[in-house]
Amino acid sequence: MSIIDVSNVSKSFGGVKANTNVSITVEKGGITGLIGPNGSGKTTLFNSIVGYHPIDSGSIKYEGQEISKMLVPEIARLGLLRTFQQTRIYGEMDCVENMLISLPHRKMSIWDTFQKNTAEDREKAENLLDFVGLYEKRFLRSGSLSFGQQKLLEFAMALMNEPTVLLLDEPTAGINPTLINGLIDRLKRANSEFGITLFIIEHNMRVIMNMADTIYCLAHGELLASGTSEEIQNDQRVIDAYLGAH
Amino acid sequence: MAINKNALYTILLIVIAAAPFVFPNYGVQLATLWLFIIVAMTWDMTGGQMGYNSLGNIFFYGTGMYVAAVIAIGLVYDVGEYTSAFGGGRYDFTDAQYFTGFVLGVIGAGIFCAISAFIIGYVTFGLRGPYFAIGTLGVAIAAGELVSNWDWVGGGQGITLPVYPGNLDDGKVFIYFAFAITGVVLFIFLNYLYKTRFGAAMNAIRDDEEKAEAMGIHTMRYKLISWALSAFFIGVAGGISAFQIISFEPLESAYQTINLGIFMVVCVLLGGKGTLWGPIIGAILFQLFKEVTWNYFLGWQWVALGALIIVTVVYFQDGLMGYLRTVRPEWFGQTVEEKSDDAAGEAAR
Amino acid sequence: MDQIASNIGLLLQFPVVNLKILIDGMMIGALFALAAYGLALVWGVMNVKNLAQGDFVIGGGYVSWWLVKNVGLHPLLGVPAAFVVMALLGGALHGTPIHNWARSQKTAMIWVSALTFLVFIVATYLGDAAGSVAGYAGLILTILLVINGGIYNLVISRVIERDLFTSLLATFGLAIMGAQIMNLLFGSDTQSLDLGYDTLYFADGLIDVPIAKLIGVLMAAALAAGVVIFMKSSRMGQAIRATAQDARAARVLGIDTEKVYAFTFSLNAAICGAAGAIIVMVWVIQPFYGITYSVRAFVVVTAAGLGNLPGVIAAGLGIGALEQYGSHIFGIGYQQAIAVLLLLAVLVYRLMQQKRNRQVLQ
């Protein structure tokens, strides 16, 4: 069953066509990958889905509901969450505070928000920090963490928010190569244990081939190929796009 | 710090309660000090804690004054007739009428301001950064101009309220305690609010609103509620001010955009924005500065004030609390560790 | 209500009154446009939202007025004079050899300015007889400021890279100080200069256009044209436009952005000063009138956007005309309120526009 339906979406900035007639489906409960060379329009597509800019034509549906005209916070409140390519965390706060801010406000009543955080909230925050391997650093100012750790923290914050779908923009970029295997493992567990649907932009072929059930490949703003990782790996057009033979 | 907090608060409460009796000659100044503390704390709710720098909070002060006055008068007489007599004529208020008017007027002012904050905020909170500051300033200026053309509330001449029934010194003490109780209630409320999820969400909006939106936080709802709460308290303070000043007009005393409207911002910046105590300390410092310059540099007080604003904003924007935070971070319960063991990740950046 | 209806009726009955209002409005609007163009410049290039804009205008007016009254300058020459003085005050000398020399003599400079300041205060206290002394002391103080790089060096250069609210508040402090200093120097009476020129009449005397007003508007147009040509063709203009687009890239390419900023700010002060000198010939000035021009400048820039000169001119003229219409229909007491409500209306309109693009106004 599909949860995000992107059909025939086009988006151009001035004269530059960032996306042309892109159609993509994200299956509920699965891991979907989106690959493509630099400038192929991956992040533009992400931004269109989560509401950062209007699209020129086409439609984007989330659980059957049209979201292409909704605003960022409205879409986020449906349970469709994203992380940023350049991480965004609250640098002045410590890790636990960052986690507590990420509590799913969409599930709270106004009365709940006027309460202090409960012991369970803190426990959940610390468990998730443990899950991504930041437990030791939980009381440090998050701005003093390294870039890789900040990415992990952002990932943990996203999990704290209990999303239905999580859109990850290059989760392994800038992360220490020795930590990448651990991260892949955690992403898979987030998918299997917490039941979160993942939609991932990734440059690192090894990572995405290891994880994704379905992979879409964009080039020059158009959908080039789609299929399982095997099919993509053997697709001549994908290989050409990555080797620059166009 | 090993100071018992409860003991500290008890001492403070005693000082607050004793102040008007120990310094009976400074009743007005002490009441004004409370006014400054209240408006500074309320400004800090949106400006310091939420990052929305309003230059138009004075709108709620002026509106509070007018609403309180209209309610207090309207309970007894026809407002239009009353104002057209400009404080003259035989308009007497009994003791009971005065106090009912005071209580209902002040509370009504708070509620009216909270509601108007919802309505105005619905439009202005779509604005960010400088546009929000300019937009709110515009609301305040426009309100002042419109009220001064509105004859029903006295137009440019303003309104004159009944004076305190009985001894004038008692009246000063009465006003002092009205302000002081409002201020203490506000402090207790904020002390709680900043520790809740709501307070955390306000900070999240300040630090990175886009991220907060992307996390599904109801940014608009939080902005509206916190502005309405702060408007409630400014409205109450404005209402009390109306009974303190007794005779006021729209442009110079009610919607005093460049006086109190800016003073409250300077108070917060002086003390340190985004902290619980900063606005209070800043208000005290500012009030001292103001009294000194008004008394000893008459004619130059505004120049000195402009200079103070510039120096604070340009050279000392984190204020006293911000300064202390950088010098003594452990007082604020912060842990700092500079070393990073993920050096490879750092390098890959 | 009846009053408003009858005012509107008057407009419909005598179409020529419309023309008169339009002409009056567009004449003052031309000066709003001038101040707004300066604001758009500092806003766009330096990201400084200058709330002291109107006080620069009034300051320029007083410079011209003082020179005419005390030195005997011809009022028309007051315009270039105000241009130059306000440019110096703004920081035109920043980075020049004389400024660098003064920087090396820091202690001496502080002592000299403290001393003149003292002289100035004493002179003010001595009352009328010492009035001229105070004036000259003020002038000396001004020159000292100039040597120190002007307002730019003391305040503006320190707020450029800071968050947006900082510049707004700092210039607000500047505005309060400026208005009060002018009040102490020149008194709180309204002032104007009379050129003694005739008035032209059209349409049976219903439309009156004083020649002085016409000259003022023409001078404003000439100034605007001069600035545009300068920005388009000179090296400095090019550097300013480059810095506005990307200050970091400009720095990398060897443009001294600090110098560009100082120049831009003093250019803005100069434009405002000239506008003020025109205003004092045709309308009146008063130390506290600055805020009205600041508000208009903000309305115009918000409506037109940055870096859009035709838009600024159109919006400036439009605001002038709308205000005249408004005060004709609702009464003169509503003039300021109308300007501010226009600002709010523009903001709301832009907000709705942005919302369609799933964006916010920031």
mmCIF file with all atom_site columns, N, CA and C in Angstrom, chain C residues 19 24 32 35 63 81 102 104 108 121 190 192 194 198 220 253 268 272 275 280 285 298 301 323:
data_model
loop_
_atom_site.group_PDB
_atom_site.id
_atom_site.type_symbol
_atom_site.label_atom_id
_atom_site.label_alt_id
_atom_site.label_comp_id
_atom_site.label_asym_id
_atom_site.label_entity_id
_atom_site.label_seq_id
_atom_site.pdbx_PDB_ins_code
_atom_site.Cartn_x
_atom_site.Cartn_y
_atom_site.Cartn_z
_atom_site.occupancy
_atom_site.B_iso_or_equiv
_atom_site.pdbx_formal_charge
_atom_site.auth_seq_id
_atom_site.auth_comp_id
_atom_site.auth_asym_id
_atom_site.auth_atom_id
_atom_site.pdbx_PDB_model_num
ATOM 1  N N  . LEU C 1 19  ? -7.304 66.921 -9.292 1.00 0.00 ? 19  LEU C N  1
ATOM 2  C CA . LEU C 1 19  ? -6.027 67.222 -9.897 1.00 0.00 ? 19  LEU C CA 1
ATOM 3  C C  . LEU C 1 19  ? -5.127 67.957 -8.904 1.00 0.00 ? 19  LEU C C  1
ATOM 4  N N  . ASP C 1 24  ? -0.444 68.081 -5.397 1.00 0.00 ? 24  ASP C N  1
ATOM 5  C CA . ASP C 1 24  ? 0.119  68.316 -4.061 1.00 0.00 ? 24  ASP C CA 1
ATOM 6  C C  . ASP C 1 24  ? 0.749  67.050 -3.501 1.00 0.00 ? 24  ASP C C  1
ATOM 7  N N  . PHE C 1 32  ? 9.281  61.844 -0.353 1.00 0.00 ? 32  PHE C N  1
ATOM 8  C CA . PHE C 1 32  ? 9.224  60.529 0.310  1.00 0.00 ? 32  PHE C CA 1
ATOM 9  C C  . PHE C 1 32  ? 10.048 59.528 -0.482 1.00 0.00 ? 32  PHE C C  1
ATOM 10 N N  . ALA C 1 35  ? 13.787 59.874 0.228  1.00 0.00 ? 35  ALA C N  1
ATOM 11 C CA . ALA C 1 35  ? 14.180 59.280 1.515  1.00 0.00 ? 35  ALA C CA 1
ATOM 12 C C  . ALA C 1 35  ? 14.085 57.760 1.440  1.00 0.00 ? 35  ALA C C  1
ATOM 13 N N  . VAL C 1 63  ? 20.433 72.071 8.634  1.00 0.00 ? 63  VAL C N  1
ATOM 14 C CA . VAL C 1 63  ? 21.735 72.531 8.122  1.00 0.00 ? 63  VAL C CA 1
ATOM 15 C C  . VAL C 1 63  ? 21.509 73.688 7.155  1.00 0.00 ? 63  VAL C C  1
ATOM 16 N N  . ALA C 1 81  ? 24.719 72.178 0.061  1.00 0.00 ? 81  ALA C N  1
ATOM 17 C CA . ALA C 1 81  ? 25.425 72.297 1.335  1.00 0.00 ? 81  ALA C CA 1
ATOM 18 C C  . ALA C 1 81  ? 24.953 71.214 2.297  1.00 0.00 ? 81  ALA C C  1
ATOM 19 N N  . ALA C 1 102 ? 43.369 60.450 12.344 1.00 0.00 ? 102 ALA C N  1
ATOM 20 C CA . ALA C 1 102 ? 42.630 60.703 13.578 1.00 0.00 ? 102 ALA C CA 1
ATOM 21 C C  . ALA C 1 102 ? 42.542 59.437 14.422 1.00 0.00 ? 102 ALA C C  1
ATOM 22 N N  . SER C 1 104 ? 44.764 57.190 14.699 1.00 0.00 ? 104 SER C N  1
ATOM 23 C CA . SER C 1 104 ? 46.027 56.959 15.394 1.00 0.00 ? 104 SER C CA 1
ATOM 24 C C  . SER C 1 104 ? 46.170 57.896 16.589 1.00 0.00 ? 104 SER C C  1
ATOM 25 N N  . ALA C 1 108 ? 44.010 61.752 22.164 1.00 0.00 ? 108 ALA C N  1
ATOM 26 C CA . ALA C 1 108 ? 43.875 63.186 21.941 1.00 0.00 ? 108 ALA C CA 1
ATOM 27 C C  . ALA C 1 108 ? 42.470 63.517 21.475 1.00 0.00 ? 108 ALA C C  1
ATOM 28 N N  . ILE C 1 121 ? 27.972 72.249 26.696 1.00 0.00 ? 121 ILE C N  1
ATOM 29 C CA . ILE C 1 121 ? 26.984 72.177 27.784 1.00 0.00 ? 121 ILE C CA 1
ATOM 30 C C  . ILE C 1 121 ? 26.954 73.490 28.549 1.00 0.00 ? 121 ILE C C  1
ATOM 31 N N  . THR C 1 190 ? 8.473  75.386 14.627 1.00 0.00 ? 190 THR C N  1
ATOM 32 C CA . THR C 1 190 ? 8.613  74.976 13.242 1.00 0.00 ? 190 THR C CA 1
ATOM 33 C C  . THR C 1 190 ? 9.377  76.063 12.487 1.00 0.00 ? 190 THR C C  1
ATOM 34 N N  . SER C 1 192 ? 10.930 77.441 8.513  1.00 0.00 ? 192 SER C N  1
ATOM 35 C CA . SER C 1 192 ? 10.936 77.272 7.061  1.00 0.00 ? 192 SER C CA 1
ATOM 36 C C  . SER C 1 192 ? 11.685 78.446 6.444  1.00 0.00 ? 192 SER C C  1
ATOM 37 N N  . ASP C 1 194 ? 11.719 81.193 3.204  1.00 0.00 ? 194 ASP C N  1
ATOM 38 C CA . ASP C 1 194 ? 10.861 81.742 2.161  1.00 0.00 ? 194 ASP C CA 1
ATOM 39 C C  . ASP C 1 194 ? 11.731 82.184 0.995  1.00 0.00 ? 194 ASP C C  1
ATOM 40 N N  . ASP C 1 198 ? 7.032  83.649 -6.933 1.00 0.00 ? 198 ASP C N  1
ATOM 41 C CA . ASP C 1 198 ? 5.589  83.730 -7.190 1.00 0.00 ? 198 ASP C CA 1
ATOM 42 C C  . ASP C 1 198 ? 4.939  82.354 -7.147 1.00 0.00 ? 198 ASP C C  1
ATOM 43 N N  . ALA C 1 220 ? 14.733 67.506 -6.686 1.00 0.00 ? 220 ALA C N  1
ATOM 44 C CA . ALA C 1 220 ? 14.642 66.123 -6.219 1.00 0.00 ? 220 ALA C CA 1
ATOM 45 C C  . ALA C 1 220 ? 14.832 65.167 -7.388 1.00 0.00 ? 220 ALA C C  1
ATOM 46 N N  . LEU C 1 253 ? 36.731 38.994 -3.995 1.00 0.00 ? 253 LEU C N  1
ATOM 47 C CA . LEU C 1 253 ? 37.207 39.598 -5.235 1.00 0.00 ? 253 LEU C CA 1
ATOM 48 C C  . LEU C 1 253 ? 37.958 40.899 -4.996 1.00 0.00 ? 253 LEU C C  1
ATOM 49 N N  . ASN C 1 268 ? 23.480 57.752 1.657  1.00 0.00 ? 268 ASN C N  1
ATOM 50 C CA . ASN C 1 268 ? 22.095 57.798 2.118  1.00 0.00 ? 268 ASN C CA 1
ATOM 51 C C  . ASN C 1 268 ? 21.847 59.057 2.951  1.00 0.00 ? 268 ASN C C  1
ATOM 52 N N  . CYS C 1 272 ? 19.223 62.099 2.041  1.00 0.00 ? 272 CYS C N  1
ATOM 53 C CA . CYS C 1 272 ? 18.231 62.560 3.003  1.00 0.00 ? 272 CYS C CA 1
ATOM 54 C C  . CYS C 1 272 ? 18.433 64.039 3.306  1.00 0.00 ? 272 CYS C C  1
ATOM 55 N N  . ALA C 1 275 ? 17.149 66.135 0.615  1.00 0.00 ? 275 ALA C N  1
ATOM 56 C CA . ALA C 1 275 ? 15.685 66.123 0.655  1.00 0.00 ? 275 ALA C CA 1
ATOM 57 C C  . ALA C 1 275 ? 15.181 67.086 1.720  1.00 0.00 ? 275 ALA C C  1
ATOM 58 N N  . VAL C 1 280 ? 12.636 72.244 3.593  1.00 0.00 ? 280 VAL C N  1
ATOM 59 C CA . VAL C 1 280 ? 12.606 73.476 4.378  1.00 0.00 ? 280 VAL C CA 1
ATOM 60 C C  . VAL C 1 280 ? 12.295 74.696 3.494  1.00 0.00 ? 280 VAL C C  1
ATOM 61 N N  . ILE C 1 285 ? 9.865  72.427 8.812  1.00 0.00 ? 285 ILE C N  1
ATOM 62 C CA . ILE C 1 285 ? 10.515 71.363 9.580  1.00 0.00 ? 285 ILE C CA 1
ATOM 63 C C  . ILE C 1 285 ? 10.423 71.684 11.056 1.00 0.00 ? 285 ILE C C  1
ATOM 64 N N  . PHE C 1 298 ? 9.579  53.746 5.203  1.00 0.00 ? 298 PHE C N  1
ATOM 65 C CA . PHE C 1 298 ? 9.370  52.308 5.402  1.00 0.00 ? 298 PHE C CA 1
ATOM 66 C C  . PHE C 1 298 ? 8.174  51.816 4.599  1.00 0.00 ? 298 PHE C C  1
ATOM 67 N N  . VAL C 1 301 ? 9.362  51.520 0.943  1.00 0.00 ? 301 VAL C N  1
ATOM 68 C CA . VAL C 1 301 ? 10.296 50.417 0.676  1.00 0.00 ? 301 VAL C CA 1
ATOM 69 C C  . VAL C 1 301 ? 9.595  49.073 0.826  1.00 0.00 ? 301 VAL C C  1
ATOM 70 N N  . GLU C 1 323 ? -2.202 59.841 0.694  1.00 0.00 ? 323 GLU C N  1
ATOM 71 C CA . GLU C 1 323 ? -2.297 60.545 1.963  1.00 0.00 ? 323 GLU C CA 1
ATOM 72 C C  . GLU C 1 323 ? -3.099 61.828 1.831  1.00 0.00 ? 323 GLU C C  1
#
